[in-house]
mmCIF file of C-alpha atoms in Angstrom:
data_model
loop_
_atom_site.group_PDB
_atom_site.id
_atom_site.type_symbol
_atom_site.label_atom_id
_atom_site.label_comp_id
_atom_site.label_asym_id
_atom_site.label_seq_id
_atom_site.Cartn_x
_atom_site.Cartn_y
_atom_site.Cartn_z
ATOM 1 C CA UNK W 1 -0.200 -0.567 -0.407
ATOM 2 C CA UNK W 2 1.616 3.060 -0.957
ATOM 3 C CA UNK W 3 2.391 5.630 1.414
ATOM 4 C CA UNK W 4 0.038 8.610 3.364
ATOM 5 C CA UNK W 5 0.952 12.076 2.144
ATOM 6 C CA UNK W 6 -0.872 13.267 4.865
ATOM 7 C CA UNK W 7 1.515 14.770 6.511
ATOM 8 C CA UNK W 8 2.965 16.934 5.192
ATOM 9 C CA UNK W 9 -0.042 18.849 5.130
ATOM 10 C CA UNK W 10 0.438 21.698 8.320
ATOM 11 C CA UNK W 11 -1.216 23.720 10.672
ATOM 12 C CA UNK W 12 0.598 26.283 12.507
ATOM 13 C CA UNK W 13 -1.454 29.409 14.352
ATOM 14 C CA UNK W 14 1.893 31.530 12.623
ATOM 15 C CA UNK W 15 1.310 30.450 9.430
ATOM 16 C CA UNK W 16 -1.322 32.116 7.138
ATOM 17 C CA UNK W 17 -4.032 32.223 10.665
ATOM 18 C CA UNK W 18 -3.577 28.045 11.322
ATOM 19 C CA UNK W 19 -5.056 27.193 7.800
ATOM 20 C CA UNK W 20 -2.986 23.750 5.878
ATOM 21 C CA UNK W 21 -0.715 24.186 4.351
ATOM 22 C CA UNK W 22 1.267 22.772 2.720
ATOM 23 C CA UNK W 23 5.135 22.008 4.699
ATOM 24 C CA UNK W 24 4.220 25.011 6.402
ATOM 25 C CA UNK W 25 4.524 26.863 3.289
ATOM 26 C CA UNK W 26 2.290 29.496 2.547
ATOM 27 C CA UNK W 27 0.397 27.306 0.435
ATOM 28 C CA UNK W 28 -3.211 26.737 1.555
ATOM 29 C CA UNK W 29 -4.820 23.812 0.578
ATOM 30 C CA UNK W 30 -7.861 25.403 0.487
ATOM 31 C CA UNK W 31 -6.410 27.325 -1.961
ATOM 32 C CA UNK W 32 -5.409 24.722 -3.662
ATOM 33 C CA UNK W 33 -8.232 22.632 -4.113
ATOM 34 C CA UNK W 34 -10.298 26.194 -5.907
ATOM 35 C CA UNK W 35 -7.136 26.631 -7.977
ATOM 36 C CA UNK W 36 -7.940 21.947 -9.340
ATOM 37 C CA UNK W 37 -11.410 22.297 -9.265
ATOM 38 C CA UNK W 38 -10.778 25.547 -12.008
ATOM 39 C CA UNK W 39 -8.803 23.127 -13.765
ATOM 40 C CA UNK W 40 -5.321 24.361 -13.591
ATOM 41 C CA UNK W 41 -3.035 20.968 -14.372
ATOM 42 C CA UNK W 42 -0.138 20.032 -11.992
ATOM 43 C CA UNK W 43 1.757 19.899 -14.752
ATOM 44 C CA UNK W 44 1.327 23.874 -14.275
ATOM 45 C CA UNK W 45 0.992 24.641 -10.618
ATOM 46 C CA UNK W 46 4.563 22.021 -10.063
ATOM 47 C CA UNK W 47 6.103 24.249 -12.956
ATOM 48 C CA UNK W 48 4.374 28.210 -11.552
ATOM 49 C CA UNK W 49 5.482 27.176 -8.361
ATOM 50 C CA UNK W 50 9.207 25.018 -7.591
ATOM 51 C CA UNK W 51 8.782 25.420 -3.975
ATOM 52 C CA UNK W 52 6.300 22.544 -4.636
ATOM 53 C CA UNK W 53 6.856 19.041 -5.540
ATOM 54 C CA UNK W 54 4.054 16.739 -6.885
ATOM 55 C CA UNK W 55 3.598 14.589 -3.706
ATOM 56 C CA UNK W 56 2.151 18.657 -2.010
ATOM 57 C CA UNK W 57 -0.156 18.304 -4.896
ATOM 58 C CA UNK W 58 -1.551 14.675 -4.330
ATOM 59 C CA UNK W 59 -1.729 15.199 -0.472
ATOM 60 C CA UNK W 60 -4.268 18.158 -1.228
ATOM 61 C CA UNK W 61 -6.208 16.021 -2.293
ATOM 62 C CA UNK W 62 -5.883 13.181 0.138
ATOM 63 C CA UNK W 63 -6.361 15.686 2.868
ATOM 64 C CA UNK W 64 -9.653 16.001 1.501
ATOM 65 C CA UNK W 65 -10.494 12.889 1.286
ATOM 66 C CA UNK W 66 -10.241 12.677 4.254
ATOM 67 C CA UNK W 67 -12.784 15.717 5.886
ATOM 68 C CA UNK W 68 -15.356 14.136 3.423
ATOM 69 C CA UNK W 69 -15.365 10.763 5.839
ATOM 70 C CA UNK W 70 -15.437 13.054 9.390
ATOM 71 C CA UNK W 71 -19.362 12.118 9.392
ATOM 72 C CA UNK W 72 -19.243 14.669 13.128
ATOM 73 C CA UNK W 73 -16.262 17.248 15.000
ATOM 74 C CA UNK W 74 -16.598 17.866 18.210
ATOM 75 C CA UNK W 75 -14.544 19.850 20.293
ATOM 76 C CA UNK W 76 -11.691 18.734 22.994
ATOM 77 C CA UNK W 77 -12.024 21.116 26.487
ATOM 78 C CA UNK W 78 -8.595 22.257 27.017
#
């Protein structure tokens, strides 16, 4: 079974206001998914953003798939 790429997704309050990003860079997962929905190809996106890797692109898709599978979200007391 292929290794999960989801470990490339980070949430840090110091980066992009805590939104999920790829490898701690300023590439927000939600924005990247919107670009993919608009029709940008993986090849064009990677060519335009040399800091990213093919696995980053696949991690966004895996992350979105995991989010869709969530049935309920509960707040945990801190």
